[in-house]
Short mmCIF file of C-alpha atoms and ligand atoms in Angstrom, two decimals:
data_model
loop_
_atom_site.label_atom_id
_atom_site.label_comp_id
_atom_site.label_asym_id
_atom_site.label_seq_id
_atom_site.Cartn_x
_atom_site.Cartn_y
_atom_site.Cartn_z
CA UNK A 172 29.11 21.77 6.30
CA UNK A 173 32.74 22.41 5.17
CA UNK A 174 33.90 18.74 6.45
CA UNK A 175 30.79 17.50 3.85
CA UNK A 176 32.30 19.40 0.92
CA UNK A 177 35.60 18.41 1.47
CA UNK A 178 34.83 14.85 1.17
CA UNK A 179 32.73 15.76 -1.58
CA UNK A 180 35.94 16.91 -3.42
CA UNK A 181 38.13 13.94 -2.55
CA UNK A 182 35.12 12.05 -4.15
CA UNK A 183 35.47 14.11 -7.11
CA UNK A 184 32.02 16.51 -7.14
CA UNK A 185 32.74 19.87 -7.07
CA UNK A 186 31.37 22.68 -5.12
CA UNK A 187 29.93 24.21 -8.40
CA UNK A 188 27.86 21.04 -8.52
CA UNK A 189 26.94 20.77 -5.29
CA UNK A 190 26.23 24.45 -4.70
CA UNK A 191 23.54 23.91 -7.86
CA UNK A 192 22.15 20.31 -5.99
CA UNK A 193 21.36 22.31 -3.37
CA UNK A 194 19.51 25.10 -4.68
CA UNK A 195 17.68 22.64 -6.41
CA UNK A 196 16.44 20.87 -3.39
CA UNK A 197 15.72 23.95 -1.69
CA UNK A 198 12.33 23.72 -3.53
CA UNK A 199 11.43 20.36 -3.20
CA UNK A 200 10.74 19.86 0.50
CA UNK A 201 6.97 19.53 0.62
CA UNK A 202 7.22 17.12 -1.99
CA UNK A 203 9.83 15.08 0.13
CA UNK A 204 7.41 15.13 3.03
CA UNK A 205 4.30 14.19 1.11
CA UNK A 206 6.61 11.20 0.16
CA UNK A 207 6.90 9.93 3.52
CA UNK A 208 3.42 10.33 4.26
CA UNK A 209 2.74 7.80 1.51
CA UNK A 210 5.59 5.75 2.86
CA UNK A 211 4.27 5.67 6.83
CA UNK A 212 1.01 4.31 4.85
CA UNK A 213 2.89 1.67 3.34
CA UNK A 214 4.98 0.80 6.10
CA UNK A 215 1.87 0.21 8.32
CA UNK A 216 0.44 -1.73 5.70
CA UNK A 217 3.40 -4.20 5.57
CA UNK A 218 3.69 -4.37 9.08
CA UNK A 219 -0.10 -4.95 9.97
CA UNK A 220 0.23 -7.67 7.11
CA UNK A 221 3.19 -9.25 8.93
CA UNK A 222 1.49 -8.60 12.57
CA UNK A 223 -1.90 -10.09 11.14
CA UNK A 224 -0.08 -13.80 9.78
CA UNK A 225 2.21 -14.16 12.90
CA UNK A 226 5.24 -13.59 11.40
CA UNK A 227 8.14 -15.69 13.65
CA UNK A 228 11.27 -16.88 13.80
CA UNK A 229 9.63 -19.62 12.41
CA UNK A 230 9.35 -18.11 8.89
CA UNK A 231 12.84 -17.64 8.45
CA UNK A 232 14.23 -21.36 8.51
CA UNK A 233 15.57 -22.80 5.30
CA UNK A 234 13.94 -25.54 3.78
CA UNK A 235 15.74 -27.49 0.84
CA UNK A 236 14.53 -30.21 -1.69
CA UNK A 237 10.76 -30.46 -2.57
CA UNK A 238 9.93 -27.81 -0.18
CA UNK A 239 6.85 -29.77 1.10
CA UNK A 240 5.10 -27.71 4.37
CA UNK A 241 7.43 -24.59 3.97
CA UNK A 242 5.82 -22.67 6.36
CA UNK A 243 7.96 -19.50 5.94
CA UNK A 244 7.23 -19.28 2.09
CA UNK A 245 3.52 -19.99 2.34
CA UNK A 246 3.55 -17.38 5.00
CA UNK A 247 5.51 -15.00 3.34
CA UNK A 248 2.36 -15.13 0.19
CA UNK A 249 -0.41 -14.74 2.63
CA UNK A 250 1.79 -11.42 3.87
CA UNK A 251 1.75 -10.75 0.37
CA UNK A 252 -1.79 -11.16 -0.56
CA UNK A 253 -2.90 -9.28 2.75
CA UNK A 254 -0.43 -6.37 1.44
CA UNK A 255 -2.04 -6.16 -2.30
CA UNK A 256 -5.54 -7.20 -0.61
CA UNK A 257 -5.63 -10.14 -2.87
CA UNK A 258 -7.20 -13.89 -2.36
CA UNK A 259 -3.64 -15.48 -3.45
CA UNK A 260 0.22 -14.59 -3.99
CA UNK A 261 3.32 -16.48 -5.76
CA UNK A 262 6.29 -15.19 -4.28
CA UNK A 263 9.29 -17.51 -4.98
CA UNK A 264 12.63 -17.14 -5.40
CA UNK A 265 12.37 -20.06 -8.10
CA UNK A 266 10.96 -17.17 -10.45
CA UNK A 267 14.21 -15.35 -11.55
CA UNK A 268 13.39 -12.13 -12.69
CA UNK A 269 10.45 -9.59 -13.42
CA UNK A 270 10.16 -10.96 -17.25
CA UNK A 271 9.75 -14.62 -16.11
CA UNK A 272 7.21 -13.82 -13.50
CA UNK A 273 5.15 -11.60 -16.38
CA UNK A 274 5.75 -15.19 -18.64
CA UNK A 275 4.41 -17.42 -16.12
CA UNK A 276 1.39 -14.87 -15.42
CA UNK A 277 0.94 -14.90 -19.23
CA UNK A 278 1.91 -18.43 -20.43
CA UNK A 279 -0.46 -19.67 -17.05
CA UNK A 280 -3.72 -18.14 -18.22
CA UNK A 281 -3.57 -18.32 -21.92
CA UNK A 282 -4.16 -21.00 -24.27
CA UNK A 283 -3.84 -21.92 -27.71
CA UNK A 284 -6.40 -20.01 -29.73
CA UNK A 285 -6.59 -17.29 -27.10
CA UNK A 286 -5.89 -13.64 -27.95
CA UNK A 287 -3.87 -11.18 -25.35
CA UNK A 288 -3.80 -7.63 -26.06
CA UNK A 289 -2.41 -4.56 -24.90
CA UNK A 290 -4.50 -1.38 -24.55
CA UNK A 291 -1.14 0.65 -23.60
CA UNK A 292 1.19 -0.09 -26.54
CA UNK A 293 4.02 -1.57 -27.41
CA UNK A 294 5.43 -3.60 -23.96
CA UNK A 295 8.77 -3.74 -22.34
CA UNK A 296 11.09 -5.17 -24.41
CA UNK A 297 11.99 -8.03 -23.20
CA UNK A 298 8.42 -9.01 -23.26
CA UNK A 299 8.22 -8.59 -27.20
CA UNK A 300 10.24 -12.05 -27.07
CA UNK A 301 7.53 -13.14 -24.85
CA UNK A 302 4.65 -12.61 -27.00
CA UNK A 303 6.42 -13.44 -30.03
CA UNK A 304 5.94 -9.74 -31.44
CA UNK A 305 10.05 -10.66 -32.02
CA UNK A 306 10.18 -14.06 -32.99
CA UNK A 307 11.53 -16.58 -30.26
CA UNK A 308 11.66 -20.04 -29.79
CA UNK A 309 8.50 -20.95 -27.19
CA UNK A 310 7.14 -17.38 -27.36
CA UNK A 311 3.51 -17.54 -26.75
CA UNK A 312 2.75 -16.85 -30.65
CA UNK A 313 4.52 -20.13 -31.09
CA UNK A 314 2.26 -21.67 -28.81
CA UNK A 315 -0.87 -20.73 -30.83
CA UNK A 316 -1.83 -17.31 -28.90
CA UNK A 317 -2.50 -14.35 -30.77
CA UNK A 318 -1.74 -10.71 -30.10
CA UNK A 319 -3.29 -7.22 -30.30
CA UNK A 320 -2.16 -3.82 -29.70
CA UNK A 321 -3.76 -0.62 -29.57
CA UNK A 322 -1.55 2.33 -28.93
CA UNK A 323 -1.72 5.45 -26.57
CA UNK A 324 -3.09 8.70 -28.54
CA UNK A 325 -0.46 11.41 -28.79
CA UNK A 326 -0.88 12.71 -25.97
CA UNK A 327 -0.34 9.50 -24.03
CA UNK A 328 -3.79 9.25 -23.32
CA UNK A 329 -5.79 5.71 -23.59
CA UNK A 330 -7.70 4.84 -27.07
CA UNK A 331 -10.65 4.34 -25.86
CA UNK A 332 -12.66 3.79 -29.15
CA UNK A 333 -9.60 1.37 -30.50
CA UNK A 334 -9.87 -0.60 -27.44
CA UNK A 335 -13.23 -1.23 -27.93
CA UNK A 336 -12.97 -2.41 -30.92
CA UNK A 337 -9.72 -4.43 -30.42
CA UNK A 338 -11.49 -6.58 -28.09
CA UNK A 339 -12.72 -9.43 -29.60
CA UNK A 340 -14.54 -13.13 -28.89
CA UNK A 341 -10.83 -14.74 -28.40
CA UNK A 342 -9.55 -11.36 -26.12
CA UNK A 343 -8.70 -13.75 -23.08
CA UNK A 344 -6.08 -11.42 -21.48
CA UNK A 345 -5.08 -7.89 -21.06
CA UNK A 346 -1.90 -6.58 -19.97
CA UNK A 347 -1.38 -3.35 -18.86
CA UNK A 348 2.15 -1.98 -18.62
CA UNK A 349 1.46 0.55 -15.62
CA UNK A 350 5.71 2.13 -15.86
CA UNK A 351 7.08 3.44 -19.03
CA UNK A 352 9.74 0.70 -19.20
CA UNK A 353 12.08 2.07 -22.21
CA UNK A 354 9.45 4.63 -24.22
CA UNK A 355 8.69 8.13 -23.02
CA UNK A 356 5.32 7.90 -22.75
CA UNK A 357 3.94 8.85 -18.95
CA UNK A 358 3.07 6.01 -16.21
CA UNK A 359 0.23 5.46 -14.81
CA UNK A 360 -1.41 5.98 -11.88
CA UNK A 361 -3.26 3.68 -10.03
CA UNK A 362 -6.85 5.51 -10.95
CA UNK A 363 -5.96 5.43 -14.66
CA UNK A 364 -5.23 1.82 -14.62
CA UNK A 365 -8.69 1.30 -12.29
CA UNK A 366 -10.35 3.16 -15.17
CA UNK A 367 -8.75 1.55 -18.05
CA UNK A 368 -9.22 -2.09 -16.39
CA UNK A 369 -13.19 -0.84 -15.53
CA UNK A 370 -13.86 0.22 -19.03
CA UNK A 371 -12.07 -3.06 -20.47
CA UNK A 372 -14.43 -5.07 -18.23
CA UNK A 373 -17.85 -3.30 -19.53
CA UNK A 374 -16.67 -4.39 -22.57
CA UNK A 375 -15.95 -7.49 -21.70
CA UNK A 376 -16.66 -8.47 -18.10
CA UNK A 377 -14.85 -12.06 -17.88
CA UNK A 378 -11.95 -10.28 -19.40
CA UNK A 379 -8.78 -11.47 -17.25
CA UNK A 380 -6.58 -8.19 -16.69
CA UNK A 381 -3.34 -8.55 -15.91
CA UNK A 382 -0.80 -5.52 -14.62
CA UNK A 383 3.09 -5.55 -15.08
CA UNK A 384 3.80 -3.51 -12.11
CA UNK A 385 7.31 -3.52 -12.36
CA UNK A 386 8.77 -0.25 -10.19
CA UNK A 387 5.51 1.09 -9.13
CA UNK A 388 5.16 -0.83 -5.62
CA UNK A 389 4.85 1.15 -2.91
CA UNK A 390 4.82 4.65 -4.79
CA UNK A 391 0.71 4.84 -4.29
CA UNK A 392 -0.78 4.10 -1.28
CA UNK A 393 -3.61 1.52 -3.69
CA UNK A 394 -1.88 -1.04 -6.14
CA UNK A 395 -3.04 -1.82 -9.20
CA UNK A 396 -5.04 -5.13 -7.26
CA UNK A 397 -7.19 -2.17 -6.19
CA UNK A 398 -8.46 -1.54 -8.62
CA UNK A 399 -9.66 -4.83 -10.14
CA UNK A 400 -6.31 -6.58 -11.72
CA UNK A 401 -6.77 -10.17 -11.60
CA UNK A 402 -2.96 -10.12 -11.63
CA UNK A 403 -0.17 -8.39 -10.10
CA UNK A 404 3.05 -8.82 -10.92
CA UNK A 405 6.36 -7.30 -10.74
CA UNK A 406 10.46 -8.65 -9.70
CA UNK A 407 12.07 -8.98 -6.10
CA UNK A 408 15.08 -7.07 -7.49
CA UNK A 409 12.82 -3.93 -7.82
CA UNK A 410 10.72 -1.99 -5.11
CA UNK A 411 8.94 -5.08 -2.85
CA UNK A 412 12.59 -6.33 -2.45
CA UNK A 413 13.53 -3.62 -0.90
CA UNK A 414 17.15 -4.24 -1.88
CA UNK A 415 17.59 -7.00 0.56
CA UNK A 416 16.07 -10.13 -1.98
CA UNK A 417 18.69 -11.55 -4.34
CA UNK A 418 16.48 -12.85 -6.71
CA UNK A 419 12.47 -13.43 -7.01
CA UNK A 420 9.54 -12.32 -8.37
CA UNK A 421 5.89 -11.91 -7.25
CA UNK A 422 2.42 -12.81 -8.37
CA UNK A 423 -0.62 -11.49 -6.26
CA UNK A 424 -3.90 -11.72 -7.24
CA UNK A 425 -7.35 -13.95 -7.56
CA UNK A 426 -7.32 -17.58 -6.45
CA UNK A 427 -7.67 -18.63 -9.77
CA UNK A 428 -5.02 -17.03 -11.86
CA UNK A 429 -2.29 -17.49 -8.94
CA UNK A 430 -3.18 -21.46 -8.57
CA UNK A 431 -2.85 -21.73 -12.42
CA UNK A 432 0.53 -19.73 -12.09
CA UNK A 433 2.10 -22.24 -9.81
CA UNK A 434 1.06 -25.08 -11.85
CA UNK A 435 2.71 -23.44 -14.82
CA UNK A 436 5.87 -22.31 -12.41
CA UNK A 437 6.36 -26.03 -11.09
CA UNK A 438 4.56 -28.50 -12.55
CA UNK A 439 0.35 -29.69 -13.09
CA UNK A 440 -0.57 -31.13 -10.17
CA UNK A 441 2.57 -29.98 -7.99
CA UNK A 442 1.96 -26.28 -7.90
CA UNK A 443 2.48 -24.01 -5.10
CA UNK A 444 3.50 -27.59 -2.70
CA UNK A 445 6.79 -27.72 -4.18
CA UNK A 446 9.62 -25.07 -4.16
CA UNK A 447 12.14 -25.18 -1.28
CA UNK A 448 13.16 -21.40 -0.23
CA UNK A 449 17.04 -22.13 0.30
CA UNK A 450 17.64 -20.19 3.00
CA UNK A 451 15.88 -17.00 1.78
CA UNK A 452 13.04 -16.22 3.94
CA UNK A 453 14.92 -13.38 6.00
CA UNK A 454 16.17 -11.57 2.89
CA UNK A 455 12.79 -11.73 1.40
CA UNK A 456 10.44 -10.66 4.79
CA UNK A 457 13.06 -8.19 6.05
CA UNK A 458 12.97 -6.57 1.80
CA UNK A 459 9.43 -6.64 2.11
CA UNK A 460 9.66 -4.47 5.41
CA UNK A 461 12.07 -2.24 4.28
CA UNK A 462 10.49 -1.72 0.53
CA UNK A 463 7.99 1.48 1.57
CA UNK A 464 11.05 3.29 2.86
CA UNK A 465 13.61 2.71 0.03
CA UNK A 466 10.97 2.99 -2.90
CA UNK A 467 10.04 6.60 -1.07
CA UNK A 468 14.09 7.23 -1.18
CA UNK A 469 14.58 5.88 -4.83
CA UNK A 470 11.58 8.40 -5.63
CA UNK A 471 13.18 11.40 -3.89
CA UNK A 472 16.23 10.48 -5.96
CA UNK A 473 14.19 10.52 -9.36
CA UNK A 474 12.71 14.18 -8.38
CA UNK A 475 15.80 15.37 -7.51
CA UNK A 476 17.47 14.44 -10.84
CA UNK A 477 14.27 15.66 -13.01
CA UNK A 478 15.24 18.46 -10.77
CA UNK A 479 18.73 19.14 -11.67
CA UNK A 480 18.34 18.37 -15.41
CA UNK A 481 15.17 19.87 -16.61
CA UNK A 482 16.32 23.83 -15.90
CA UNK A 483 19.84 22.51 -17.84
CA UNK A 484 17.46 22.10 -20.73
CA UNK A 485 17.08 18.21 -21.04
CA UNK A 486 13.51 16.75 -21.16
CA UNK A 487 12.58 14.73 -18.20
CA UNK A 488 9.59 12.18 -18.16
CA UNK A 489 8.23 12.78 -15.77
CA UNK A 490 8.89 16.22 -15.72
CA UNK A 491 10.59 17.96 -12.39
CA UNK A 492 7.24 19.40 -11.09
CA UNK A 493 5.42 16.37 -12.34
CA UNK A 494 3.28 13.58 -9.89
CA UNK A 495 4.83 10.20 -9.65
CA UNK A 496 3.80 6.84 -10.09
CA UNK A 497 6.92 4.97 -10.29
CA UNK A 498 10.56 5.77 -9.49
CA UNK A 499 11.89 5.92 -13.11
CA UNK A 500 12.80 9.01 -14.18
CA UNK A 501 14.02 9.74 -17.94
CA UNK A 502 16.51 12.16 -18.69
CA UNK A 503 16.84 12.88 -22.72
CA UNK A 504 20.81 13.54 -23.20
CA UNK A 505 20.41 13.73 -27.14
CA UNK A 506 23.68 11.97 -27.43
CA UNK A 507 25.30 8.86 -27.16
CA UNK A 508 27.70 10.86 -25.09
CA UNK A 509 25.23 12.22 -22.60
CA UNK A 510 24.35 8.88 -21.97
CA UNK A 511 27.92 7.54 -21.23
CA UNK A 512 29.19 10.53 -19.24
CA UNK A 513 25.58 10.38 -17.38
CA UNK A 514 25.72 6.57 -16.85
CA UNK A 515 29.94 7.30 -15.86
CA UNK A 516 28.89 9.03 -12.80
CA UNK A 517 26.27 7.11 -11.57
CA UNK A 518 28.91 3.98 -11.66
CA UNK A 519 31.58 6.40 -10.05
CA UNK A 520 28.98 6.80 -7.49
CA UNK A 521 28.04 3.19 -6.35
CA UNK A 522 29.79 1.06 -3.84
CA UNK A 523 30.18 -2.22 -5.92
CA UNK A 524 32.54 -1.89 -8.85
CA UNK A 525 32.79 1.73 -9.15
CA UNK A 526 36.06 1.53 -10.63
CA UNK A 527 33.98 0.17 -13.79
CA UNK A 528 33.73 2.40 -17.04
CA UNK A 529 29.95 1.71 -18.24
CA UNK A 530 29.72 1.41 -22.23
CA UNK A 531 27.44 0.65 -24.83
CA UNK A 532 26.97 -3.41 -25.49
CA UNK A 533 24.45 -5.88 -26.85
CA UNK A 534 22.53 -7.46 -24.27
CA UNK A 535 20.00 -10.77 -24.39
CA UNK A 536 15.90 -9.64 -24.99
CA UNK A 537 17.04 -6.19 -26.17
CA UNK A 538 16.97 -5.22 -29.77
CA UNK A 539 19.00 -1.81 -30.08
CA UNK A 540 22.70 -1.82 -27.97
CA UNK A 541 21.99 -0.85 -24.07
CA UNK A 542 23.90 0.98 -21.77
CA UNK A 543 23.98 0.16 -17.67
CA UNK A 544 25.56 1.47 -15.02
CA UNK A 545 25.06 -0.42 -11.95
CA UNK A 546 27.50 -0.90 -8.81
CA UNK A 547 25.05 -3.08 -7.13
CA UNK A 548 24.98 -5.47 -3.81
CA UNK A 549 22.35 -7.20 -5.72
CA UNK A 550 23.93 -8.06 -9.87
CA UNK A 551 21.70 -6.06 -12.34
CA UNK A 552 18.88 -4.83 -8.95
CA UNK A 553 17.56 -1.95 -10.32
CA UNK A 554 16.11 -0.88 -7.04
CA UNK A 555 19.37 -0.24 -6.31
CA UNK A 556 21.17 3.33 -8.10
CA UNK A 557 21.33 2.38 -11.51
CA UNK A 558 20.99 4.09 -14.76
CA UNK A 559 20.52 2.24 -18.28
CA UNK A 560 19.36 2.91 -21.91
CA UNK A 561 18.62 1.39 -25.03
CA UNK A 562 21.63 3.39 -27.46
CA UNK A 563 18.27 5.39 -29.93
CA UNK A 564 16.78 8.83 -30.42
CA UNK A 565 16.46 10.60 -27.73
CA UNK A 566 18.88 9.06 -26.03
CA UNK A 567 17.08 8.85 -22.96
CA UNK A 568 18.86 7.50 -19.66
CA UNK A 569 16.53 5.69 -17.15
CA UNK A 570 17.94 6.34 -13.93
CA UNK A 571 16.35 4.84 -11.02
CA UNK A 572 16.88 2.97 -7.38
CA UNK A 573 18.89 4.25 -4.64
CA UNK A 574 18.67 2.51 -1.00
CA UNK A 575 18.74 5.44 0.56
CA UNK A 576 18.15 9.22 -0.54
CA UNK A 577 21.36 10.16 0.43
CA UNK A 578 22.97 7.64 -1.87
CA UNK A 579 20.84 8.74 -4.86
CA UNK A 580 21.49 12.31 -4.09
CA UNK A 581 25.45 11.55 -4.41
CA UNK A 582 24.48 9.31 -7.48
CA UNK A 583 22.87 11.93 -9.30
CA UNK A 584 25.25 14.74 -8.40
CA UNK A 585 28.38 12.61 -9.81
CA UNK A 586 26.30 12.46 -12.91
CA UNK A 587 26.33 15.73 -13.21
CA UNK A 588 29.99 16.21 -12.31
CA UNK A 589 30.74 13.62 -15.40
CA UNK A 590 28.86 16.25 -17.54
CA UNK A 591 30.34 19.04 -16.85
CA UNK A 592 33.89 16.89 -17.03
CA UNK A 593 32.89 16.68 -20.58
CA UNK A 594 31.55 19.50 -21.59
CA UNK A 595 28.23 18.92 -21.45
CA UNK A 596 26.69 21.09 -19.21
CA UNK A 597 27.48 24.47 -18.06
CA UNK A 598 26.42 25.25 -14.74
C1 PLP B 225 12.16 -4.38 -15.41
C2 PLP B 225 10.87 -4.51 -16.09
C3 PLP B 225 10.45 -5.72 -16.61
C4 PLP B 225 11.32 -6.95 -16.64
O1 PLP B 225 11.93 -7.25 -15.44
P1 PLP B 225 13.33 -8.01 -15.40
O2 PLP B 225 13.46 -8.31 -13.96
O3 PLP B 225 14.36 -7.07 -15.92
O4 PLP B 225 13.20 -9.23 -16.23
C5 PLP B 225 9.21 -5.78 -17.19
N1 PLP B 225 8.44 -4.69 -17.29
C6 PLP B 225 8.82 -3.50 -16.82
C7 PLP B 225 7.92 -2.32 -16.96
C8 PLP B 225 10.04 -3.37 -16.21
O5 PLP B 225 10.43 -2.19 -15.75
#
């Protein structure tokens, strides 16, 4: 397609690039089909959750104030619950991100005295504010709760033995991180989690479990509710947004924990009554709908990356022949300047603000300096093509999102092009 390349050009990636893109995809087309097997799953499932609770017009009317009888927002959690097959959801655009939703999960179901741990190691960081493991005014450490970690063995396997022993008479909660977040250790799959969360409860059967699901929607056919996670929870400006929600987060699992969660979102004794959706209901149903398709593209995106980086000699997690189980992908650049020329294209490539130049800068709940690059519809919506890294050893970029496939595809082959520009690379 010489009219293709041409525009390629005027957009700055060469045919040298491009030429080694497509090799590199030449490869990958079974895995792009069992993709959008898993995706038809998951777009059946939404829609027979939608179908099954009468979705209407209805929904979709703004409601302002207290919110009292918001039929579109209750309606919108029972599509929720029916989708992670769970008795109750919080979905609510009054939760603002993925790290308050994980708080509200957290600060909900544990009490002074109580002990959470973590059978996966150390958690995303903006969660180590959270906990208190970094000291922060009302961290939950502050608040009297206690916290345990046992860490993955070497070969990013769980510790079984350790997490036996770590649970004790005040273990109230466990989270389990099922994406990498920032580290380099691998996801995990749905089945690991089940097993981790079954072993956890023959230790301790009324052991609440909760799951940070953060960028694994919709990459499984089964969610971590599946598999026995009292909680579920992960951010509207990742996968179940499906690029479309400007804001949000999600909560899905038993009656129990969800009720407390609203109690703790709102108010005791107000709970899941109040909270007006301000106009929101379409973005938030028609994200939903479109979140099976767009995770499956963002995940394409990642393999095609690993893809075009791992034969170029940089590490990928996971690597390019590797199973998914979230659409992060790691790329170790080994320099501060990999990351910036990496991060350069990806902003080149967006449609919001790609005359930007990303750099390294300090940002709130991170500890090391942190590098984004993000043209987005949606400010900071990861589900969207993004790349961004804490500024350590080994100077890993987390690239992830895309709408569609094609964007990513462009995304990741300006990357490229910014690499060779510098040096970098040699193709
Ligand atoms: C993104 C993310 C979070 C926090 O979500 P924010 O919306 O950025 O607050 C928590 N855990 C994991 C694993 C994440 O990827």
């Amino acid at each position: 397609m010489d009219e293709l390349l041409e525009l390629y050009e005027t957009m700055g990636i060469s045919p040298a690039v491009y030429a080694y893109g497509e090799r590199a995809l030449e490869k990958l087309k079974d895995r792009f089909t069992a993709i959008d097997q898993i995706a038809e799953y998951n777009q059946a499932k939404v829609l027979w959750a939608m179908q099954k609770n009468r979705v209407s017009a209805a929904c979709f009317a703004a409601t302002t104030g207290y919110g009292y009888d918001d039929y579109g927002r209750d309606n919108l959690e029972r599509v929720y619950a029916d989708v992670f097959h769970t008795e109750a959801a919080l979905v609510r655009p009054q939760i603002t991100c993925g790290t308050h939703a994980l708080t509200v999960a957290l600060s909900a179901n544990l009490l002074p005295g109580d002990e959470l741990m973590s059978p996966v190691g150390m958690p995303y960081d903006t969660l180590q504010e959270v906990i208190g493991i970094r000291e922060s005014p009302c961290s939950l450490k502050e608040y009297g709760v206690s916290y345990r970690q046992v860490d993955l063995l070497p070969d990013g396997s769980f510790d079984y033995d350790s997490i036996r022993k770590a649970i004790n008479e005040k273990t109230k909660l466990i989270t389990i991180q099922r994406s990498k977040g920032y580290a380099t250790r691998p996801t995990f799959s749905v089945k690991q989690i089940g097993e981790l969360i079954a072993f956890c409860k023959s230790v301790k059967p009324d052991v609440l479990v909760m799951v940070d699901n953060c960028y694994g929607e919709f990459v499984e056919t089964i969610e971590p509710s599946d598999v026995g996670a009292d909680m579920t929870v992960g951010s509207l400006i990742k996968n179940p947004g499906g690029g479309l929600a400007p804001i949000g987060g999600y909560i899905a699992g038993t009656k129990v924990c969800v009720e407390r969660c609203a109690y703790r979102l709102s108010a005791p004794g107000l709970g899941q009554e109040v909270g007006a959706n301000l106009g929101l209901m379409p973005a938030l149903y028609q994200g939903f709908f479109l979140a099976p398709t767009v995770v499956a593209s963002a995940e394409k995106g990642a393999i095609f990356a690993a893809n075009l980086y791992e034969p170029l000699g940089f590490r990928c997690v996971p690597g390019a022949d590797e199973d998914r189980h979230d659409i992060i992908q790691a790329v170790e650049l080994g320099s501060e300047a990999g990351m910036v020329a990496f991060c350069k294209g990806i902003q080149a490539a967006a449609p919001v603000d790609s005359f930007a130049t990303p750099y390294p800068s300090d940002m709130p709940g991170y500890n090391d300096k942190v590098i984004m690059a993000a043209g987005a519809f949606v400010q900071g919506s990861s589900i969207e093509l993004s790349a961004d890294g804490p500024i350590r050893p080994p100077y890993a970029v987390y690239f992830q999102g895309g709408l569609t496939w094609n964007h990513a595809k462009i995304g990741i082959l300006m990357s490229l092009q910014k690499m060779a520009d510098a040096g970098l690379v040699q193709l």
